[in-house]
Amino acid sequence: MPEFDLIVIGGGVSGITAAAYARRAGRNVVLLEAGDRLGGCCHTWHPVADFWLELGAHTAYNSYGALLALNPDTAFGNLIPRAKVGYHFLKAGKPQSPFGRVGFLEAALTLPFGLGKDKAGLDVETWFTRLLGRGNWQRLLAPAFAAVLSQAAGPYPAEWLFKRKQRIKAAPRKFTHAGGLQGWLTELATGLDVRLGQPVQTLSMADEGVRIVLAEGELSAREVVIAAPLDVAAGLLEHIVPELACRLRATVMAEIETHAVVVPAGKVKLPPVAGLIGGDDAYFSAVSRDYLAHPDWRGFAFHFKPGLLDGDARRRKMAAVLGCEPADFAYETAKTNRLPALTPASVALARELRSALADTPVRLVGNYLNGLSLGDAAVYAAQGG
Ligand SMILES: Cc1cc2nc3c(=O)[nH]c(=O)nc-3n(C[C@H](O)[C@H](O)[C@H](O)COP(=O)(O)OP(=O)(O)OC[C@H]3O[C@@H](n4cnc5c(N)ncnc54)[C@H](O)[C@@H]3O)c2cc1C
């Protein structure tokens, strides 16, 4: 007899959601996470006792219904509305509103031909260029979407960007949590059987389900949900659906060199912003903590394009943007974030994977199967893959 009804591999938003929904359905679930914390791409850094900064995902919306349905407080009192500060470009060292870059005439001329067209099979660049014109794409949309996706946005599947979703009006429109988004996900995982420091090495079919091998020991279950990043999932699927695993592995993982700093509030000249859009500069975005102001500190996570600047050059760049000196940085940290570089072919591959695994005890969930946002990953995971 297998030990568990379900083993979930990976403790990011996808794995937590899949495990929490399965537990609600009365199943005996264990969640195995390779690292020493839950959250995956939701990574909240706590450099000072009462100040934290997001190193990965930073914004959750009230359209993330699958996650909000797991919230322990149905009145959402544990969620903190984000203050209304906007995203800006930087022009001559000063924030410039994205509206300043809209070519209204070009948009008016192209919009009637692009509206209402099907997005299926198109990439974001093709779809938005047809909708608003090439000039608007280059000046505004390409850099703004690159800031959202932390990678070049042109090849991303159009049907996976900005899906129409129902809003849960009782929850704040955009929110965070007292423990940041990692803190929120950890709260949603309360009551789950979570085992940290457990990288799954291999996965194989067994008599009544699946068997997985860990660094120390093995576990069995009737079913497994793989909620690990795409390249890890491809490795685990190697002997189950070899041809599809090989195609999955061919999807590039985009690397983002995140460098975060916390600065005494009085030292920063940049006015309060939600973040900056890097455009042609060396960073995709610089995301601030100004949406939850602190009297003493301001924090910024710069998501740098890979391979352009070394650590010292990044520090000089951050200081120049913030209007301070590198010596003013009271705390700093760096990490590499990884996200799949999705294309319209990813949409078709997701469909093929789902159908090939349908008759097996293996399910796949993750940010490469329905879109990169927390909400899209959670919708898919709530359905169990
Ligand atoms: C810089 C950045 C900013 C972002 N901003 C936003 C935002 O503001 N809003 C938004 O909605 N989304 C945002 N996103 C996207 C979103 O955060 C991710 O797409 C989403 O969190 C991915 O969740 P996941 O659970 O599918 O994968 P992951 O978060 O990658 O989780 C996978 C987990 O699997 C674990 N794992 C790996 N290998 C193994 C193994 N062998 N065994 C067991 N466990 C394993 C990993 O340690 C990890 O914890 C952002 C992402 C980044 C990087």
Short mmCIF file of C-alpha atoms and ligand atoms in Angstrom, two decimals:
data_model
loop_
_atom_site.label_atom_id
_atom_site.label_comp_id
_atom_site.label_asym_id
_atom_site.label_seq_id
_atom_site.Cartn_x
_atom_site.Cartn_y
_atom_site.Cartn_z
CA MET A 1 0.00 0.00 0.00
CA PRO A 2 1.40 3.46 -0.84
CA GLU A 3 2.14 5.64 2.21
CA PHE A 4 0.34 8.73 0.85
CA ASP A 5 -2.59 9.53 -1.41
CA LEU A 6 -0.52 12.33 -2.91
CA ILE A 7 3.07 13.55 -2.93
CA VAL A 8 3.59 17.13 -4.09
CA ILE A 9 7.11 17.98 -5.28
CA GLY A 10 7.98 21.68 -4.88
CA GLY A 11 6.86 24.26 -2.32
CA GLY A 12 6.23 27.34 -4.48
CA VAL A 13 2.76 28.77 -5.09
CA SER A 14 1.89 25.87 -7.44
CA GLY A 15 2.86 23.14 -4.99
CA ILE A 16 1.26 24.82 -1.97
CA THR A 17 -1.99 25.36 -3.88
CA ALA A 18 -2.11 21.80 -5.22
CA ALA A 19 -1.37 20.36 -1.76
CA ALA A 20 -3.86 22.62 0.05
CA TYR A 21 -6.71 21.79 -2.34
CA ALA A 22 -5.96 18.06 -2.13
CA ARG A 23 -5.92 18.25 1.68
CA ARG A 24 -9.27 20.06 1.64
CA ALA A 25 -10.62 17.20 -0.44
CA GLY A 26 -9.63 14.87 2.42
CA ARG A 27 -6.53 13.38 0.85
CA ASN A 28 -3.43 12.32 2.76
CA VAL A 29 -0.80 14.68 1.25
CA VAL A 30 2.87 15.37 1.82
CA LEU A 31 4.65 18.36 0.28
CA LEU A 32 8.38 17.97 -0.37
CA GLU A 33 10.47 21.11 -0.89
CA ALA A 34 14.14 20.97 -1.88
CA GLY A 35 15.10 24.24 -0.17
CA ASP A 36 14.92 25.46 3.40
CA ARG A 37 11.82 27.66 2.96
CA LEU A 38 8.44 27.61 1.29
CA GLY A 39 7.57 30.16 -1.42
CA GLY A 40 9.80 29.44 -4.44
CA CYS A 41 9.73 32.65 -6.53
CA CYS A 42 7.95 34.37 -3.61
CA HIS A 43 11.02 35.21 -1.57
CA THR A 44 10.72 37.87 1.10
CA TRP A 45 14.02 39.12 2.53
CA HIS A 46 14.02 40.34 6.15
CA PRO A 47 17.26 42.35 6.61
CA VAL A 48 15.99 44.36 9.63
CA ALA A 49 13.53 43.35 12.32
CA ASP A 50 10.52 45.30 11.00
CA PHE A 51 11.41 45.79 7.36
CA TRP A 52 11.22 43.28 4.55
CA LEU A 53 11.65 43.45 0.80
CA GLU A 54 10.50 41.15 -1.98
CA LEU A 55 13.31 39.55 -4.00
CA GLY A 56 10.85 37.88 -6.38
CA ALA A 57 7.09 38.27 -6.84
CA HIS A 58 5.82 41.45 -5.19
CA THR A 59 2.19 42.03 -6.19
CA ALA A 60 -0.91 39.91 -5.68
CA TYR A 61 -4.34 40.95 -7.00
CA ASN A 62 -7.89 40.24 -5.95
CA SER A 63 -8.27 38.36 -9.24
CA TYR A 64 -6.15 35.54 -7.75
CA GLY A 65 -9.30 33.69 -6.71
CA ALA A 66 -7.81 30.21 -6.35
CA LEU A 67 -5.38 31.56 -3.77
CA LEU A 68 -7.88 33.81 -2.02
CA ALA A 69 -10.17 30.79 -1.58
CA LEU A 70 -7.44 29.30 0.64
CA ASN A 71 -7.07 32.43 2.77
CA PRO A 72 -7.78 31.58 6.43
CA ASP A 73 -9.61 34.86 7.02
CA THR A 74 -12.65 35.03 4.74
CA ALA A 75 -12.90 38.79 5.44
CA PHE A 76 -9.26 39.13 4.21
CA GLY A 77 -8.22 41.17 7.27
CA ASN A 78 -4.73 39.61 7.02
CA LEU A 79 -4.12 41.22 3.62
CA ILE A 80 -2.62 44.71 3.41
CA PRO A 81 -3.72 46.99 0.55
CA ARG A 82 -0.79 48.40 -1.39
CA ALA A 83 -0.53 52.21 -1.41
CA LYS A 84 -1.18 53.77 -4.81
CA VAL A 85 2.27 54.45 -6.19
CA GLY A 86 2.89 53.85 -9.87
CA TYR A 87 5.43 52.36 -12.23
CA HIS A 88 7.50 54.87 -14.14
CA PHE A 89 10.25 55.16 -16.69
CA LEU A 90 13.27 57.23 -15.77
CA LYS A 91 13.91 60.25 -18.00
CA ALA A 92 16.90 62.52 -17.27
CA GLY A 93 17.00 61.04 -13.78
CA LYS A 94 13.31 61.83 -13.06
CA PRO A 95 10.30 59.47 -13.09
CA GLN A 96 8.26 59.70 -16.31
CA SER A 97 4.71 58.36 -16.45
CA PRO A 98 4.19 55.54 -18.99
CA PHE A 99 1.36 57.68 -20.46
CA GLY A 100 4.05 60.12 -21.62
CA ARG A 101 5.17 57.44 -24.09
CA VAL A 102 1.81 56.64 -25.67
CA GLY A 103 1.50 57.54 -29.33
CA PHE A 104 -2.25 58.27 -29.32
CA LEU A 105 -2.56 58.91 -33.06
CA GLU A 106 -0.78 55.67 -33.94
CA ALA A 107 -2.98 53.77 -31.45
CA ALA A 108 -6.14 55.32 -32.88
CA LEU A 109 -5.12 54.36 -36.42
CA THR A 110 -4.23 50.72 -35.64
CA LEU A 111 -6.76 49.87 -32.92
CA PRO A 112 -9.80 49.33 -35.21
CA PHE A 113 -7.85 46.67 -37.17
CA GLY A 114 -6.52 44.83 -34.11
CA LEU A 115 -9.50 44.83 -31.74
CA GLY A 116 -11.41 41.60 -31.18
CA LYS A 117 -8.79 39.44 -32.95
CA ASP A 118 -8.03 36.01 -31.52
CA LYS A 119 -4.79 35.85 -29.52
CA ALA A 120 -4.34 32.08 -29.93
CA GLY A 121 -0.98 31.10 -31.44
CA LEU A 122 0.34 34.69 -31.43
CA ASP A 123 3.19 36.10 -29.42
CA VAL A 124 2.82 39.29 -27.41
CA GLU A 125 4.86 41.41 -29.82
CA THR A 126 2.77 40.41 -32.86
CA TRP A 127 -0.52 40.88 -31.06
CA PHE A 128 0.22 44.24 -29.47
CA THR A 129 1.94 45.62 -32.56
CA ARG A 130 -1.22 44.88 -34.54
CA LEU A 131 -3.32 46.40 -31.77
CA LEU A 132 -1.43 49.63 -30.97
CA GLY A 133 1.28 49.99 -33.62
CA ARG A 134 5.02 49.34 -33.76
CA GLY A 135 5.99 52.69 -32.24
CA ASN A 136 3.84 52.08 -29.17
CA TRP A 137 5.26 48.58 -28.90
CA GLN A 138 8.86 49.79 -28.99
CA ARG A 139 8.54 52.91 -26.84
CA LEU A 140 6.12 51.66 -24.22
CA LEU A 141 4.86 48.10 -24.30
CA ALA A 142 8.06 46.10 -24.90
CA PRO A 143 9.87 47.69 -21.92
CA ALA A 144 6.76 47.71 -19.70
CA PHE A 145 5.99 44.03 -20.35
CA ALA A 146 9.68 43.12 -19.95
CA ALA A 147 9.47 44.74 -16.50
CA VAL A 148 6.40 42.61 -15.68
CA LEU A 149 7.88 39.35 -17.00
CA SER A 150 11.52 40.04 -16.00
CA GLN A 151 12.67 38.99 -19.47
CA ALA A 152 12.24 40.05 -23.10
CA ALA A 153 8.47 40.06 -23.53
CA GLY A 154 8.07 39.79 -27.33
CA PRO A 155 7.98 35.98 -27.64
CA TYR A 156 5.58 35.41 -24.68
CA PRO A 157 2.22 33.82 -25.66
CA ALA A 158 -0.38 36.57 -26.08
CA GLU A 159 -3.20 34.41 -24.69
CA TRP A 160 -1.32 33.98 -21.39
CA LEU A 161 -0.76 37.69 -20.71
CA PHE A 162 -3.54 39.55 -18.90
CA LYS A 163 -6.25 36.90 -18.81
CA ARG A 164 -9.71 38.04 -17.90
CA LYS A 165 -10.38 36.89 -14.33
CA GLN A 166 -13.13 37.50 -11.85
CA ARG A 167 -12.22 39.86 -9.01
CA ILE A 168 -13.00 39.01 -5.39
CA LYS A 169 -14.33 42.42 -4.38
CA ALA A 170 -14.06 41.77 -0.62
CA ALA A 171 -10.25 41.52 -0.91
CA PRO A 172 -7.96 44.51 -1.55
CA ARG A 173 -7.43 45.07 -5.29
CA LYS A 174 -3.63 44.83 -4.95
CA PHE A 175 -2.22 43.56 -1.72
CA THR A 176 0.59 42.19 0.33
CA HIS A 177 0.79 40.60 3.77
CA ALA A 178 2.54 41.42 7.04
CA GLY A 179 5.13 38.76 6.18
CA GLY A 180 5.34 39.73 2.49
CA LEU A 181 4.08 37.35 -0.19
CA GLN A 182 6.28 34.52 1.06
CA GLY A 183 4.69 35.03 4.47
CA TRP A 184 1.24 34.85 2.89
CA LEU A 185 1.98 31.61 1.03
CA THR A 186 3.46 30.13 4.19
CA GLU A 187 0.22 31.05 5.98
CA LEU A 188 -1.80 29.33 3.24
CA ALA A 189 0.29 26.20 3.81
CA THR A 190 -0.65 26.02 7.51
CA GLY A 191 -1.69 22.51 8.47
CA LEU A 192 0.01 20.83 5.52
CA ASP A 193 2.58 18.08 6.08
CA VAL A 194 5.56 20.05 4.69
CA ARG A 195 9.06 18.58 4.57
CA LEU A 196 11.84 21.06 3.80
CA GLY A 197 15.32 20.14 2.57
CA GLN A 198 13.96 17.20 0.54
CA PRO A 199 15.06 17.42 -3.10
CA VAL A 200 13.36 14.68 -5.05
CA GLN A 201 15.89 12.85 -7.20
CA THR A 202 13.89 10.39 -9.28
CA LEU A 203 10.33 9.39 -9.91
CA SER A 204 9.13 6.02 -11.20
CA MET A 205 5.89 4.12 -11.62
CA ALA A 206 5.15 1.53 -8.95
CA ASP A 207 2.46 -1.14 -8.51
CA GLU A 208 -0.23 1.06 -7.02
CA GLY A 209 1.04 4.49 -7.99
CA VAL A 210 4.46 6.12 -7.88
CA ARG A 211 7.72 5.82 -6.00
CA ILE A 212 10.06 8.73 -5.47
CA VAL A 213 13.68 8.67 -4.37
CA LEU A 214 15.07 11.32 -1.99
CA ALA A 215 18.67 11.90 -0.89
CA GLU A 216 17.84 9.66 2.05
CA GLY A 217 15.10 7.13 1.55
CA GLU A 218 12.07 6.65 -0.66
CA LEU A 219 8.36 7.45 -0.48
CA SER A 220 5.35 6.05 -2.30
CA ALA A 221 1.95 7.49 -3.15
CA ARG A 222 -1.09 6.79 -5.30
CA GLU A 223 -0.41 10.02 -7.20
CA VAL A 224 2.29 12.65 -7.53
CA VAL A 225 2.04 16.31 -8.48
CA ILE A 226 5.27 17.75 -9.86
CA ALA A 227 5.33 21.45 -8.92
CA ALA A 228 9.06 21.99 -9.41
CA PRO A 229 10.52 24.38 -12.01
CA LEU A 230 10.28 23.32 -15.62
CA ASP A 231 13.82 21.96 -16.00
CA VAL A 232 13.53 19.87 -12.81
CA ALA A 233 10.13 18.59 -13.96
CA ALA A 234 11.63 17.62 -17.33
CA GLY A 235 14.25 15.52 -15.51
CA LEU A 236 11.64 13.79 -13.35
CA LEU A 237 9.53 12.97 -16.44
CA GLU A 238 12.49 11.52 -18.36
CA HIS A 239 11.38 7.88 -18.09
CA ILE A 240 7.64 8.55 -18.08
CA VAL A 241 7.07 10.63 -21.23
CA PRO A 242 10.60 10.76 -22.73
CA GLU A 243 9.85 12.63 -25.94
CA LEU A 244 7.76 15.33 -24.24
CA ALA A 245 10.30 15.60 -21.39
CA CYS A 246 12.97 16.27 -23.98
CA ARG A 247 10.85 19.03 -25.59
CA LEU A 248 10.09 20.49 -22.17
CA ARG A 249 13.79 20.61 -21.33
CA ALA A 250 14.40 22.57 -24.54
CA THR A 251 12.40 25.53 -23.12
CA VAL A 252 14.93 28.15 -22.09
CA MET A 253 15.02 29.29 -18.46
CA ALA A 254 15.49 33.08 -18.30
CA GLU A 255 17.91 34.19 -15.60
CA ILE A 256 17.43 37.43 -13.72
CA GLU A 257 20.23 38.85 -11.58
CA THR A 258 18.38 40.38 -8.68
CA HIS A 259 20.29 42.81 -6.46
CA ALA A 260 18.41 44.35 -3.56
CA VAL A 261 19.31 47.23 -1.28
CA VAL A 262 17.84 48.84 1.82
CA VAL A 263 18.72 52.53 2.28
CA PRO A 264 17.90 55.04 5.05
CA ALA A 265 14.79 56.83 3.74
CA GLY A 266 16.39 60.28 3.95
CA LYS A 267 19.26 59.30 1.62
CA VAL A 268 17.12 58.42 -1.42
CA LYS A 269 16.28 61.26 -3.83
CA LEU A 270 13.94 59.20 -6.04
CA PRO A 271 10.32 60.08 -5.11
CA PRO A 272 8.05 57.21 -3.98
CA VAL A 273 7.31 54.77 -6.83
CA ALA A 274 5.99 51.22 -7.09
CA GLY A 275 8.91 50.62 -9.38
CA LEU A 276 10.90 51.73 -12.40
CA ILE A 277 10.77 50.25 -15.89
CA GLY A 278 14.34 49.75 -17.07
CA GLY A 279 13.76 49.97 -20.85
CA ASP A 280 17.14 50.13 -22.61
CA ASP A 281 19.00 50.29 -19.31
CA ALA A 282 20.74 47.29 -17.71
CA TYR A 283 17.74 46.29 -15.59
CA PHE A 284 14.27 45.04 -16.48
CA SER A 285 12.72 46.69 -13.44
CA ALA A 286 13.57 48.18 -10.08
CA VAL A 287 10.78 47.24 -7.67
CA SER A 288 10.44 49.35 -4.54
CA ARG A 289 8.82 48.77 -1.15
CA ASP A 290 7.17 52.22 -1.30
CA TYR A 291 3.74 50.56 -1.58
CA LEU A 292 4.11 49.85 2.13
CA ALA A 293 5.96 52.90 3.38
CA HIS A 294 8.31 52.70 6.37
CA PRO A 295 9.43 55.76 8.38
CA ASP A 296 13.13 54.85 8.38
CA TRP A 297 13.87 52.65 5.39
CA ARG A 298 13.31 52.36 1.69
CA GLY A 299 14.06 49.16 -0.21
CA PHE A 300 14.59 48.38 -3.90
CA ALA A 301 15.04 45.09 -5.74
CA PHE A 302 16.71 45.69 -9.09
CA HIS A 303 16.05 42.86 -11.54
CA PHE A 304 19.08 43.09 -13.83
CA LYS A 305 19.40 41.68 -17.33
CA PRO A 306 21.84 38.75 -17.14
CA GLY A 307 25.55 39.07 -17.86
CA LEU A 308 25.70 42.87 -18.36
CA LEU A 309 27.05 44.29 -15.09
CA ASP A 310 29.27 42.88 -12.36
CA GLY A 311 28.46 43.45 -8.67
CA ASP A 312 30.28 46.81 -8.39
CA ALA A 313 28.78 48.16 -11.61
CA ARG A 314 25.31 47.12 -10.40
CA ARG A 315 25.86 48.97 -7.13
CA ARG A 316 26.93 52.13 -8.98
CA LYS A 317 23.91 51.84 -11.26
CA MET A 318 21.51 51.42 -8.33
CA ALA A 319 23.02 54.40 -6.49
CA ALA A 320 22.76 56.59 -9.61
CA VAL A 321 19.10 55.64 -10.11
CA LEU A 322 18.21 56.20 -6.45
CA GLY A 323 20.20 59.42 -6.17
CA CYS A 324 22.50 58.27 -3.38
CA GLU A 325 25.95 56.73 -2.93
CA PRO A 326 26.74 52.98 -2.73
CA ALA A 327 28.07 53.74 0.77
CA ASP A 328 24.48 54.66 1.74
CA PHE A 329 23.31 51.07 1.24
CA ALA A 330 22.69 49.81 4.77
CA TYR A 331 21.83 46.25 3.72
CA GLU A 332 22.16 44.43 0.44
CA THR A 333 21.74 40.98 -1.00
CA ALA A 334 21.79 39.31 -4.40
CA LYS A 335 20.20 36.23 -5.89
CA THR A 336 19.53 34.73 -9.29
CA ASN A 337 15.85 34.33 -10.12
CA ARG A 338 14.82 31.90 -12.85
CA LEU A 339 11.66 31.92 -14.93
CA PRO A 340 10.69 29.94 -18.03
CA ALA A 341 10.97 31.88 -21.30
CA LEU A 342 7.56 30.92 -22.67
CA THR A 343 6.40 31.13 -26.30
CA PRO A 344 3.20 30.15 -28.14
CA ALA A 345 4.76 26.67 -28.54
CA SER A 346 4.62 26.37 -24.71
CA VAL A 347 0.81 26.56 -24.87
CA ALA A 348 0.67 23.61 -27.26
CA LEU A 349 3.25 21.67 -25.25
CA ALA A 350 1.25 22.18 -22.05
CA ARG A 351 -1.80 20.67 -23.78
CA GLU A 352 0.20 17.69 -25.02
CA LEU A 353 1.73 17.05 -21.61
CA ARG A 354 -1.67 17.13 -19.92
CA SER A 355 -3.09 14.67 -22.39
CA ALA A 356 -0.06 12.31 -22.31
CA LEU A 357 -0.16 12.14 -18.50
CA ALA A 358 -3.94 11.82 -18.22
CA ASP A 359 -3.88 8.02 -17.76
CA THR A 360 -0.92 8.03 -15.37
CA PRO A 361 -0.71 8.86 -11.66
CA VAL A 362 1.55 11.82 -12.51
CA ARG A 363 0.25 15.40 -12.67
CA LEU A 364 2.15 18.55 -13.59
CA VAL A 365 1.52 22.03 -12.23
CA GLY A 366 3.71 25.13 -12.50
CA ASN A 367 4.18 28.56 -14.03
CA TYR A 368 4.95 27.13 -17.48
CA LEU A 369 1.53 25.49 -17.98
CA ASN A 370 -0.95 28.38 -17.78
CA GLY A 371 1.06 31.61 -17.47
CA LEU A 372 3.70 33.10 -15.18
CA SER A 373 1.61 34.98 -12.63
CA LEU A 374 0.90 33.63 -9.16
CA GLY A 375 -2.81 33.71 -9.98
CA ASP A 376 -2.45 31.73 -13.21
CA ALA A 377 -0.14 29.17 -11.62
CA ALA A 378 -2.60 28.78 -8.73
CA VAL A 379 -5.68 28.35 -10.96
CA TYR A 380 -3.96 25.51 -12.72
CA ALA A 381 -2.66 23.96 -9.49
CA ALA A 382 -6.06 24.16 -7.80
CA GLN A 383 -7.36 21.89 -10.56
CA GLY A 384 -4.59 19.42 -9.72
CA GLY A 385 -2.83 19.75 -13.10
C1 LIG B 1 11.53 38.63 -10.11
C2 LIG B 1 10.14 38.07 -10.22
C3 LIG B 1 9.04 38.90 -10.04
C4 LIG B 1 7.75 38.39 -10.15
N1 LIG B 1 6.69 39.20 -9.89
C5 LIG B 1 5.45 38.67 -9.84
C6 LIG B 1 4.37 39.47 -9.36
O1 LIG B 1 4.56 40.59 -8.92
N2 LIG B 1 3.12 38.91 -9.36
C7 LIG B 1 2.90 37.64 -9.81
O2 LIG B 1 1.74 37.20 -9.82
N3 LIG B 1 3.93 36.85 -10.23
C8 LIG B 1 5.20 37.33 -10.25
N4 LIG B 1 6.24 36.55 -10.62
C9 LIG B 1 6.00 35.20 -11.14
C10 LIG B 1 5.71 34.18 -10.05
O3 LIG B 1 6.36 34.55 -8.86
C11 LIG B 1 6.16 32.77 -10.44
O4 LIG B 1 5.83 32.45 -11.76
C12 LIG B 1 5.53 31.75 -9.50
O5 LIG B 1 5.80 32.11 -8.16
C13 LIG B 1 6.08 30.36 -9.79
O6 LIG B 1 5.58 29.46 -8.84
P1 LIG B 1 5.80 27.90 -8.98
O7 LIG B 1 5.34 27.29 -7.71
O8 LIG B 1 5.17 27.40 -10.24
O9 LIG B 1 7.37 27.70 -9.16
P2 LIG B 1 8.53 28.10 -8.15
O10 LIG B 1 8.18 29.31 -7.40
O11 LIG B 1 9.78 28.11 -8.97
O12 LIG B 1 8.57 26.91 -7.10
C14 LIG B 1 9.14 25.67 -7.39
C15 LIG B 1 9.66 25.07 -6.08
O13 LIG B 1 10.15 23.74 -6.36
C16 LIG B 1 11.30 23.53 -5.54
N5 LIG B 1 12.09 22.44 -6.12
C17 LIG B 1 12.97 22.51 -7.16
N6 LIG B 1 13.49 21.28 -7.38
C18 LIG B 1 12.94 20.43 -6.49
C19 LIG B 1 13.10 19.04 -6.23
N7 LIG B 1 13.91 18.26 -6.97
N8 LIG B 1 12.40 18.49 -5.20
C20 LIG B 1 11.57 19.26 -4.43
N9 LIG B 1 11.39 20.60 -4.64
C21 LIG B 1 12.05 21.16 -5.67
C22 LIG B 1 11.99 24.89 -5.58
O14 LIG B 1 12.92 25.01 -4.52
C23 LIG B 1 10.81 25.85 -5.46
O15 LIG B 1 10.51 26.15 -4.12
C24 LIG B 1 7.56 37.02 -10.48
C25 LIG B 1 8.66 36.17 -10.63
C26 LIG B 1 9.95 36.69 -10.49
C27 LIG B 1 11.14 35.77 -10.61
#
